[in-house]
XYZ file of C-alpha atoms in Angstrom:
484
model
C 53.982 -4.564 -22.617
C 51.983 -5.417 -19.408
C 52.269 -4.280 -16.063
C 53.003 -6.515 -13.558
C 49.766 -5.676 -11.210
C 47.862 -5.664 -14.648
C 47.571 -9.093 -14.153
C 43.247 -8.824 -13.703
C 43.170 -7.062 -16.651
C 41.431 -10.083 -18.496
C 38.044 -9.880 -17.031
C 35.470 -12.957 -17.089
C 33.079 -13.181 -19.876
C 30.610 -12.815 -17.745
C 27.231 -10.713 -18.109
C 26.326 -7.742 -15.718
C 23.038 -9.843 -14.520
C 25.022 -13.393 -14.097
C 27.315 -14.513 -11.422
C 28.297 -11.646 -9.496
C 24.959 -9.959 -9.719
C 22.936 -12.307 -8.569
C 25.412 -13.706 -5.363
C 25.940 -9.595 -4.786
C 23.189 -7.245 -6.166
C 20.386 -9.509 -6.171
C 21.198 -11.055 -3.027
C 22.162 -7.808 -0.773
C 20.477 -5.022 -3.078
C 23.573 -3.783 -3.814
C 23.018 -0.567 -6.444
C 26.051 -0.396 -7.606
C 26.621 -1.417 -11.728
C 29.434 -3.327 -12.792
C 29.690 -5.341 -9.911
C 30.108 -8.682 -12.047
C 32.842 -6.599 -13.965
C 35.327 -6.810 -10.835
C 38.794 -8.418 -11.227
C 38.399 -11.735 -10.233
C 42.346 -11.488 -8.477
C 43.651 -11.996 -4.855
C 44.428 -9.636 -3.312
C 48.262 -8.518 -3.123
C 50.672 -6.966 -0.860
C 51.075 -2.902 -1.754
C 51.482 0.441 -0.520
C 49.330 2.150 1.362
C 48.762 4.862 -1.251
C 45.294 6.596 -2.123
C 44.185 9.690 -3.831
C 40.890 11.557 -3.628
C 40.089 13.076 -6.707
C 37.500 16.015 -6.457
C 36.114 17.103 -9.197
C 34.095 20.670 -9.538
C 32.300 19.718 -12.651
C 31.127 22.916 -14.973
C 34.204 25.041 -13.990
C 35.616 27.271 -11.099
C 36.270 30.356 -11.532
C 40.282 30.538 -10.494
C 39.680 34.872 -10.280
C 36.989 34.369 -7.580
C 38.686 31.571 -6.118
C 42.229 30.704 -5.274
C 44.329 32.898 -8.327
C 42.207 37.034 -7.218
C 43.165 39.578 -8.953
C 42.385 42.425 -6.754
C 44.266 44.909 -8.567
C 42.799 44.427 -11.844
C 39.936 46.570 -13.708
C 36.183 45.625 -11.750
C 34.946 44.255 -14.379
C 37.602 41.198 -14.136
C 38.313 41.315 -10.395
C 34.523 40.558 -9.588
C 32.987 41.355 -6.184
C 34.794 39.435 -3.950
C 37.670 40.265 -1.727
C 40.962 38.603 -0.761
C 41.964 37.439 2.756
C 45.532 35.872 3.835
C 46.215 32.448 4.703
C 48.512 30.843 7.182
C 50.786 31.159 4.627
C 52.602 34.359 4.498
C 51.721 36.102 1.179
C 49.171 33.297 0.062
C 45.430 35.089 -0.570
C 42.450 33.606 -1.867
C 39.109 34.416 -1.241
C 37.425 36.074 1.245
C 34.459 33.217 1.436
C 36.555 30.410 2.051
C 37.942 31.368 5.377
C 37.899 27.401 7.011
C 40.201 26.655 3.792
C 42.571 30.038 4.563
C 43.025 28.834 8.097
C 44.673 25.371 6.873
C 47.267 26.561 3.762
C 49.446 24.854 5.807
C 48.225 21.648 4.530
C 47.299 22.213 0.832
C 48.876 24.030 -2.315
C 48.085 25.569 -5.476
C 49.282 25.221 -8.973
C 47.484 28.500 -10.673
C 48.879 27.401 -14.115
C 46.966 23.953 -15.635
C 46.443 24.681 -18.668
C 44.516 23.483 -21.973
C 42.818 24.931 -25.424
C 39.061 24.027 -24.626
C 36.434 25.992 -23.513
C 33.977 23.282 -24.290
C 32.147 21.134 -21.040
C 32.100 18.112 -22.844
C 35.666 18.382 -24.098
C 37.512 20.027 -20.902
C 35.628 16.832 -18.516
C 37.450 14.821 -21.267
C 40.446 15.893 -21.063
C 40.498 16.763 -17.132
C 39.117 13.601 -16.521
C 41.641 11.538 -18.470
C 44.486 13.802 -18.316
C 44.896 13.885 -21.836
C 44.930 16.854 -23.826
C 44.089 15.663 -27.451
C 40.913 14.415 -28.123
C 40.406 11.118 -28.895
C 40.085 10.742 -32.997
C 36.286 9.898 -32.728
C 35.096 12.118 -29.982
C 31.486 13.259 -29.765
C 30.134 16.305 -27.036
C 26.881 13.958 -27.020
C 28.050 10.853 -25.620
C 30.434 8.662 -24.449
C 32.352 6.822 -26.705
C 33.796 3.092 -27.049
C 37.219 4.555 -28.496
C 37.393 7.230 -25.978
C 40.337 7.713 -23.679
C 40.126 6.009 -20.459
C 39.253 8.282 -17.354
C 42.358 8.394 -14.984
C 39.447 6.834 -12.374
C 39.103 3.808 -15.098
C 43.537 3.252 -15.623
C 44.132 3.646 -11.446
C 40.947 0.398 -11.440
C 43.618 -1.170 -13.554
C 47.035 -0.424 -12.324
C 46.872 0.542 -9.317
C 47.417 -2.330 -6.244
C 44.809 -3.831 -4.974
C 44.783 -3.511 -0.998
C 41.196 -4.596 -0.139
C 38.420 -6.595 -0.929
C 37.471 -3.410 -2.791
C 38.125 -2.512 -6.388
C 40.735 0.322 -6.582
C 38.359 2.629 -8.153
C 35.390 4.513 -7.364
C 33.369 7.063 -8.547
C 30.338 9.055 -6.297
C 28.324 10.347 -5.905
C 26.764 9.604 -8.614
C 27.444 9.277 -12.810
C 27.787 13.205 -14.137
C 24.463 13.695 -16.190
C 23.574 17.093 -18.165
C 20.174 18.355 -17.644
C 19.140 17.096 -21.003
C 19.617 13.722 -20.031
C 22.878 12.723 -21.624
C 25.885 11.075 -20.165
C 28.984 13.264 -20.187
C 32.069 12.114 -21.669
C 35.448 11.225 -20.170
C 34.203 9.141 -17.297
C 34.080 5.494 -18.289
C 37.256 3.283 -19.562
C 36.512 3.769 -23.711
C 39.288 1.976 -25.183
C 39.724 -0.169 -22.498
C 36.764 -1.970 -22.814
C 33.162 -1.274 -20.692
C 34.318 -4.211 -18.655
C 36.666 -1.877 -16.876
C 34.827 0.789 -15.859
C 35.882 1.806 -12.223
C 33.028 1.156 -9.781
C 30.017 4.021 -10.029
C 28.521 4.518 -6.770
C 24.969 5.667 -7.070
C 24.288 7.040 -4.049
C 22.541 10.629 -5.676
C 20.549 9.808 -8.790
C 20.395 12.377 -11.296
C 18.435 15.242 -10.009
C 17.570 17.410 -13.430
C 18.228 20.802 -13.375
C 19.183 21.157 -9.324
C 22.574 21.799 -8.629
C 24.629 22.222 -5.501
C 25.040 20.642 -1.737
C 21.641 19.822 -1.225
C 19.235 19.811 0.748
C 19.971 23.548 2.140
C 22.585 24.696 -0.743
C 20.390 23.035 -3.358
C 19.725 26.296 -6.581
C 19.313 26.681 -9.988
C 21.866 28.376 -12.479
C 19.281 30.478 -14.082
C 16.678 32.800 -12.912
C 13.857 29.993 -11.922
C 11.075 29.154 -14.063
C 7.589 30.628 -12.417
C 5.876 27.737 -11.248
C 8.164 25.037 -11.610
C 9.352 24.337 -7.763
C 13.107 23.089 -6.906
C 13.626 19.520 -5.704
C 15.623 19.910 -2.610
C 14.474 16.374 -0.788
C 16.850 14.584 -3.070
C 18.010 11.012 -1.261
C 21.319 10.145 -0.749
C 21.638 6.770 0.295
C 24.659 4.133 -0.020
C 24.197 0.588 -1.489
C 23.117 -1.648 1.238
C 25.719 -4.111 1.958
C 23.586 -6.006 4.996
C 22.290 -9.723 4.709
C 18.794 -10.402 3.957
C 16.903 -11.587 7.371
C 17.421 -15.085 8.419
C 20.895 -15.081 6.226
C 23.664 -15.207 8.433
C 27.495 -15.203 7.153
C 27.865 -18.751 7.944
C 24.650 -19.929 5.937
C 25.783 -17.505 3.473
C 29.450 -19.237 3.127
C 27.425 -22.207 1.906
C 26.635 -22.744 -1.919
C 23.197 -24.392 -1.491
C 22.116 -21.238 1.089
C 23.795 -18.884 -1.424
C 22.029 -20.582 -5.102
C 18.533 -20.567 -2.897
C 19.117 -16.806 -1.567
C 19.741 -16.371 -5.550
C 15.971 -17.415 -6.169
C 14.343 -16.513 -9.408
C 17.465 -15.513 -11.384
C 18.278 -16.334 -15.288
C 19.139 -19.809 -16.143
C 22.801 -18.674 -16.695
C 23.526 -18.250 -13.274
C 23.160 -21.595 -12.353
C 25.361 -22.410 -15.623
C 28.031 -20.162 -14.027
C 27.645 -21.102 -10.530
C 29.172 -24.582 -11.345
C 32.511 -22.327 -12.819
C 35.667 -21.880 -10.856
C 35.279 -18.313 -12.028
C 32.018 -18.240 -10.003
C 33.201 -19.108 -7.366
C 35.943 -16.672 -6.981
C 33.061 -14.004 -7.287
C 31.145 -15.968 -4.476
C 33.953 -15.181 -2.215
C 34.409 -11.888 -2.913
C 30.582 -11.337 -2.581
C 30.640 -13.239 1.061
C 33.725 -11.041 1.543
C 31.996 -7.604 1.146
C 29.056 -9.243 3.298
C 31.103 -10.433 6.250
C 33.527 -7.308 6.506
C 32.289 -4.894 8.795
C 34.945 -2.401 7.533
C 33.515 -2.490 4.486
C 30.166 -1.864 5.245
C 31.024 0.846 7.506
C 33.075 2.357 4.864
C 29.687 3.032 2.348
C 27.619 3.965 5.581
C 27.556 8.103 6.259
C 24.706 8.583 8.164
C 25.516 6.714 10.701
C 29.106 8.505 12.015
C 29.751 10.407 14.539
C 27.709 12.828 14.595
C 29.934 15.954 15.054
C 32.092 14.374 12.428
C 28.589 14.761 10.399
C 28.706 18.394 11.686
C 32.004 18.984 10.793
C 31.694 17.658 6.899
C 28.077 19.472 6.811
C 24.910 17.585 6.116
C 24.598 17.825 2.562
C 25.543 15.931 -0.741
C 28.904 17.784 -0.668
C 30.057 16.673 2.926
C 28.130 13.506 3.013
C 30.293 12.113 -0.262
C 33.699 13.318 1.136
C 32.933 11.808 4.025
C 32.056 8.607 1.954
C 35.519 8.889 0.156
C 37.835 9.359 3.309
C 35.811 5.734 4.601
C 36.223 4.353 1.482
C 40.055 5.141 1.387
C 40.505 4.034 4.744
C 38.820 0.778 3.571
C 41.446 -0.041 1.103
C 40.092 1.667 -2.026
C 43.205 3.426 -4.116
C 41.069 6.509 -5.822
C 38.062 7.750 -5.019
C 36.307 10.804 -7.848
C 34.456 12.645 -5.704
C 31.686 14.795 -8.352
C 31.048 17.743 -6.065
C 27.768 18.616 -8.209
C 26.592 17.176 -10.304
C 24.792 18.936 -13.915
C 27.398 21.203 -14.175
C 27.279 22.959 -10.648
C 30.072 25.505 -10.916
C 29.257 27.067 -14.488
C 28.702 30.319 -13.146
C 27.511 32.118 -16.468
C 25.545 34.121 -14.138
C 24.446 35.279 -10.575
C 28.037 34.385 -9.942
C 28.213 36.370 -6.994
C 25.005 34.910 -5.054
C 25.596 31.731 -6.242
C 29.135 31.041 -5.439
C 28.750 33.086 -1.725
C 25.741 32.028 -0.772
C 25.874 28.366 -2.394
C 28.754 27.187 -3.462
C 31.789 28.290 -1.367
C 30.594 27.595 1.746
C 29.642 23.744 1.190
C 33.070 23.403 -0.601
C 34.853 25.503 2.279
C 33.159 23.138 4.863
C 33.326 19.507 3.467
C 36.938 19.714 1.899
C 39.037 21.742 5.046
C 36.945 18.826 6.821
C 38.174 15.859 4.689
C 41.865 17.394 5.118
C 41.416 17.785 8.632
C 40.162 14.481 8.926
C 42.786 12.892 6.944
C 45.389 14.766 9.562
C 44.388 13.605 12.239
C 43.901 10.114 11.456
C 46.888 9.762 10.245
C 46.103 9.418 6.495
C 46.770 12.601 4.727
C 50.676 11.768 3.961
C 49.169 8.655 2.430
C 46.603 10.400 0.984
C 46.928 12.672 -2.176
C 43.840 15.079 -2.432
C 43.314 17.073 -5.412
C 40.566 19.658 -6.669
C 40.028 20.470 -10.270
C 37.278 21.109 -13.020
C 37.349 21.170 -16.624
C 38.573 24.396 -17.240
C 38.761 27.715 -15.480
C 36.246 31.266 -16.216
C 36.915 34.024 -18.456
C 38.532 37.132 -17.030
C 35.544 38.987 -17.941
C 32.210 39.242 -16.590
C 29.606 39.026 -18.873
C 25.565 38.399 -18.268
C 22.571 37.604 -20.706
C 18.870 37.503 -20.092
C 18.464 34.265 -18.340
C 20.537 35.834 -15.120
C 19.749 38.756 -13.068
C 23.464 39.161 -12.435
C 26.562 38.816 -14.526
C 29.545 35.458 -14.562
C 31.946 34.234 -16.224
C 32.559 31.686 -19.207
C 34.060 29.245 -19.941
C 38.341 29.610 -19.995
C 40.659 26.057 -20.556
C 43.837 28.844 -20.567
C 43.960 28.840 -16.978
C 42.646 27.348 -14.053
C 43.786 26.753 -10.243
C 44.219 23.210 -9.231
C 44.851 22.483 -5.531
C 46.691 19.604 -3.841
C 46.943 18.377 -0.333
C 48.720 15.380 0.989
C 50.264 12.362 -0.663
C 53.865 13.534 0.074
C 52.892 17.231 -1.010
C 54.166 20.073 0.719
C 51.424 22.257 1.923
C 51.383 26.185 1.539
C 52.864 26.565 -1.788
C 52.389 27.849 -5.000
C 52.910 26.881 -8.165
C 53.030 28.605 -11.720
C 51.380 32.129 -12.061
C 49.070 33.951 -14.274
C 48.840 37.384 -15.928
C 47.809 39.904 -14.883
C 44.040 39.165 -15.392
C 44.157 35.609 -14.589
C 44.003 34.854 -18.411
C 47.351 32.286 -19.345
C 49.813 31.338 -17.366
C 53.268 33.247 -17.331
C 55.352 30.551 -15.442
C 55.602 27.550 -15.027
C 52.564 26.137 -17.041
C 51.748 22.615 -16.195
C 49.512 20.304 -18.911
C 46.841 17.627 -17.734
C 49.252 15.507 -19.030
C 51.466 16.302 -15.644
C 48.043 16.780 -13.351
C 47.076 13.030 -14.407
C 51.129 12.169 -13.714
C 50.800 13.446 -10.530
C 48.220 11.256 -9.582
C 49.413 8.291 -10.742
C 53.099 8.859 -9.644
C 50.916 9.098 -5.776
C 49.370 6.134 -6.006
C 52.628 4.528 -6.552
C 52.287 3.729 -10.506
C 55.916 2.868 -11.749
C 56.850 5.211 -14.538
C 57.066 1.598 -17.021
C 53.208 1.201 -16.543
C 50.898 0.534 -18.999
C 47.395 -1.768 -19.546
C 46.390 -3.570 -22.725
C 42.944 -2.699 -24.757
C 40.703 -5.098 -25.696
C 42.748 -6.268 -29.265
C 46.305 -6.899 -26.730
C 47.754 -3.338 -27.705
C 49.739 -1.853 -24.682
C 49.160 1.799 -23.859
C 51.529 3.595 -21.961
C 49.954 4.955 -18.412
C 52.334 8.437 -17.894
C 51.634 10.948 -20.985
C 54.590 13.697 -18.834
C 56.459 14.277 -15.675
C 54.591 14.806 -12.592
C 54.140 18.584 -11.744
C 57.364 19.671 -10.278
C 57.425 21.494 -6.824
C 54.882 20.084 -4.841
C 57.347 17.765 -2.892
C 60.715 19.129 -1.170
């Protein structure tokens, strides 16, 4: 069974460093991998649908968040307070005030729901929207028979409307600390070929967390000695023409095979293929559209809208994802943090007041805001999730001057925002300690429905792995009660 827009699902066998690379990468610097990997397809009429996908990588805590529990023992209600929303009888916390003032344009589903407390596993399953493991999964590393990342089956399904690829990833690849990849991002099964686009505009920054520069910390209590990197870069792929290249030298093969220069052998093997030359003109294509390199370009907006997102890594990639959607792009993953940002194990309190809220608080009531008023948010789903939610309890240890929480897949708050969703609701509750929910649970099964049913996915969809065997996209039923 094949979808009918799953018609580029039979990429080129092409390298990473042959055609594309060198008449994109080489020739504009573009750091973006995969590049050569691209559907080689026209583009086709479709639907203005997008979705941004933020993701809160190392788990927020839904009891200091958006599911309090004010009347519940201290030890599980935590420090923080609850204020009210526009929404009559909505509360959430008391240090995300710019988020309270616009309920009117997002809800919550307080009951997603699955059985790990493991990182590795929950960004799995969160990240594909499927709650069984995949047969050979390892917490180490990626792996070739892993599920593919809903990021990875929207670069496949989903309509092209753009030059662009549907998918995209920033700001950068989730690393751990230690160095290794984490799971659940890439397309497994599907084949590496399919990987959605991974914009590197943050490299991996070791063990610094947070909207840097100014809400740049460390989880733990800091090492004596060892100083915090807060002059981390963030800088988008340059999409401009080398000096003395202009787009109509560029539109010319000899210009474009001498602009190539000192590349491997194959490419001049592949630049005599048709299939070359369909990745020519979507390289002159992402050269000569102004859109599009507007669209990867942050620090050069407005700058009050710069104001408004905030001037850090958290406001500078939404602001990156609302161009890109506007651009044509389908789904954008924003990684708000990257090394596991929100595991609050400890000095949850400071951290999450003084570091985390009010970055999150800023960029995202921006990015809805923004959305609004361009006129993009009912074409626009937005959701906000992490791999699993925190324990009820507060607990410390010795590496934290101050107790958190750990890690809880029973319950967690999800929010939504636009896309046809009806703002100011909620959906699904918990107990009375924020532990399971008690109605209405909803699976990643129906999160990763949700998303797919907004971009416009038929219910029928499904893409083909690398030996021709279809795979069904939907895994459940949307979650019911976000639309009228």
């Amino acid at each position: 069974m094949k979808h009918p827009t799953d018609s580029g699902l039979q990429h080129p066998q092409l390298t990473r460093r042959s055609a594309v690379q060198a008449g994109a990468i080489g020739l504009m610097g573009l750091g973006m991998p995969r590049l050569a990997e691209l559907r080689a397809q026209s583009a086709s009429p479709a639907p203005p649908r997008g979705c941004i996908y933020i993701f809160l990588s190392g788990g927020l805590s839904q009891i200091d968040s958006f599911d309090m529990k004010p009347h519940a023992p201290e030890r599980i209600r935590g420090d923080f307070r609850p204020i009210a929303t526009r929404t009559p009888g909505m509360q959430i916390c008391e240090h995300m005030p710019r988020l309270a003032q616009r309920s009117d344009l997002w809800s919550i589903c307080r009951s997603v729901t699955h059985p790990s407390n493991n990182h590795s596993e929950g960004h799995m399953i969160m990240l594909s929207g499927r709650t069984q493991l995949p047969p050979a999964f390892s917490d180490n590393k990626p792996n070739p028979s892993d599920w593919p990342s809903i990021a990875a089956v929207a670069n496949a399904v989903a309509p092209r409307r753009g030059v662009l690829p549907p998918a995209m990833v920033l700001p950068d690849r989730m690393i751990h600390q230690t160095g290794r990849v984490i799971p659940g991002q890439g397309a497994g099964m599907m084949g590496p070929g399919r990987d959605p686009w991974f914009i590197e505009a943050s490299p991996f920054h070791g063990d610094t967390c947070g909207a840097y520069p100014q809400y740049a910390f460390q989880h733990q209590n800091p090492t004596p000695g060892k100083p915090m990197r807060t002059g981390i870069p963030f800088a988008a792929p340059n999409l401009s023409l080398p000096p003395g290249l202009d787009g109509e030298r560029l539109g010319r093969r000899g210009d474009l095979l001498r602009a190539i220069g000192q590349q491997q052998t194959a490419l001049l093997q592949a630049a005599e293929t048709q299939q070359f030359d369909r990745f020519r003109h979507l390289a002159n294509n992402l050269l000569a559209d102004p859109r599009t390199q507007r669209a990867f370009d942050v620090h050069s907006a407005d700058a009050r809208l710069l104001d408004r997102y905030g001037r850090h890594s958290f406001g500078w990639s939404l602001l990156m994802a609302r161009q890109l959607i506007e651009a044509g792009v389908s789904l954008v993953q924003v990684n708000l943090g990257n090394n596991e940002t929100w595991d609050t194990h400890g000095n949850a309190t400071e951290n999450l007041k003084n570091k985390l809220f009010p970055p999150m608080d800023q960029s995202v009531s921006a990015l809805l805001e923004d959305l609004s008023e361009r006129g993009l948010l009912d074409s626009t789903l937005v959701v906000m999730a992490s791999e699993f939610g925190r324990t009820p309890h507060q607990s410390g240890g010795p590496s934290y001057a101050t107790p958190g929480r750990n890690h809880w897949g029973g319950a967690q708050s999800v929010l939504f925002a636009g896309g046809g969703i009806q703002g100011g609701r909620a959906i699904g509750s918990t107990d009375r300690i924020g532990a399971y929910p008690t109605n209405l649970p909803q699976t990643p099964e129906n999160f990763a429905a949700t998303i797919y049913d907004a971009l416009g996915v038929p219910q029928t969809a499904a893409w083909n792995d690398p030996a021709g065997r279809p795979h069904y996209v939907y895994h459940s039923e949307p979650i019911a009660g976000l639309r009228s």
